[in-house]
Amino acid sequence: LALKRYDDCVKTMDVICKISPLNSEVFKARGNLLTKLSRYQEADECFNKALQIVIETDTYFFKGKNLYLKKDFRMAMDSL
């Protein structure tokens, strides 16, 4: 990320998600990366996948932040 090679990071995260499909941390990290890239819908899908694997409060926070940045304020509040 420091080199701003975001597309490469997303491709790498895609591979990691396929290798570790039951690791919620991978989906949270991918969701946070996509949020940084303003790819909010894809990020939301990652956070939803992470929540399907294990329910953690930080995932709800990241999901809410993503929805807030997407300007979907009602859904952002509901996710908290």
Short mmCIF file of C-alpha atoms in Angstrom, two decimals, residues 2-52:
data_model
loop_
_atom_site.label_atom_id
_atom_site.label_comp_id
_atom_site.label_asym_id
_atom_site.label_seq_id
_atom_site.Cartn_x
_atom_site.Cartn_y
_atom_site.Cartn_z
CA ALA A 2 2.87 2.36 0.69
CA LEU A 3 3.75 2.27 -3.00
CA LYS A 4 0.13 2.99 -3.94
CA ARG A 5 -0.12 -0.18 -6.03
CA TYR A 6 -3.72 -0.69 -5.00
CA ASP A 7 -4.76 -2.82 -7.96
CA ASP A 8 -1.99 -5.28 -7.16
CA CYS A 9 -3.13 -5.32 -3.54
CA VAL A 10 -6.71 -6.11 -4.55
CA LYS A 11 -5.52 -8.95 -6.81
CA THR A 12 -3.40 -10.35 -3.99
CA MET A 13 -6.33 -10.14 -1.57
CA ASP A 14 -8.50 -11.98 -4.11
CA VAL A 15 -6.02 -14.85 -4.13
CA ILE A 16 -5.81 -14.91 -0.33
CA CYS A 17 -9.62 -14.98 -0.06
CA LYS A 18 -9.69 -18.04 -2.32
CA ILE A 19 -6.97 -19.76 -0.29
CA SER A 20 -8.56 -18.92 3.08
CA PRO A 21 -12.32 -18.68 2.46
CA LEU A 22 -13.14 -19.14 6.14
CA ASN A 23 -10.80 -16.46 7.48
CA SER A 24 -12.88 -13.43 8.38
CA GLU A 25 -9.76 -11.30 8.89
CA VAL A 26 -8.91 -11.64 5.20
CA PHE A 27 -12.36 -10.42 4.16
CA LYS A 28 -12.18 -7.51 6.61
CA ALA A 29 -8.78 -6.49 5.26
CA ARG A 30 -10.04 -6.71 1.67
CA GLY A 31 -13.13 -4.70 2.63
CA ASN A 32 -11.01 -1.98 4.22
CA LEU A 33 -8.81 -1.83 1.13
CA LEU A 34 -11.85 -1.51 -1.14
CA THR A 35 -13.30 1.20 1.12
CA LYS A 36 -10.04 3.14 0.74
CA LEU A 37 -10.48 2.83 -3.03
CA SER A 38 -14.12 4.07 -2.84
CA ARG A 39 -15.34 0.69 -4.08
CA TYR A 40 -18.07 0.67 -1.47
CA GLN A 41 -20.38 -2.02 -2.83
CA GLU A 42 -17.54 -4.55 -3.11
CA ALA A 43 -16.34 -3.58 0.36
CA ASP A 44 -19.81 -4.14 1.80
CA GLU A 45 -19.89 -7.61 0.28
CA CYS A 46 -16.57 -8.40 1.97
CA PHE A 47 -17.80 -7.21 5.35
CA ASN A 48 -20.98 -9.26 4.93
CA LYS A 49 -18.89 -12.33 4.11
CA ALA A 50 -16.72 -11.72 7.19
CA LEU A 51 -19.86 -11.50 9.33
CA GLN A 52 -21.13 -14.79 7.90
#
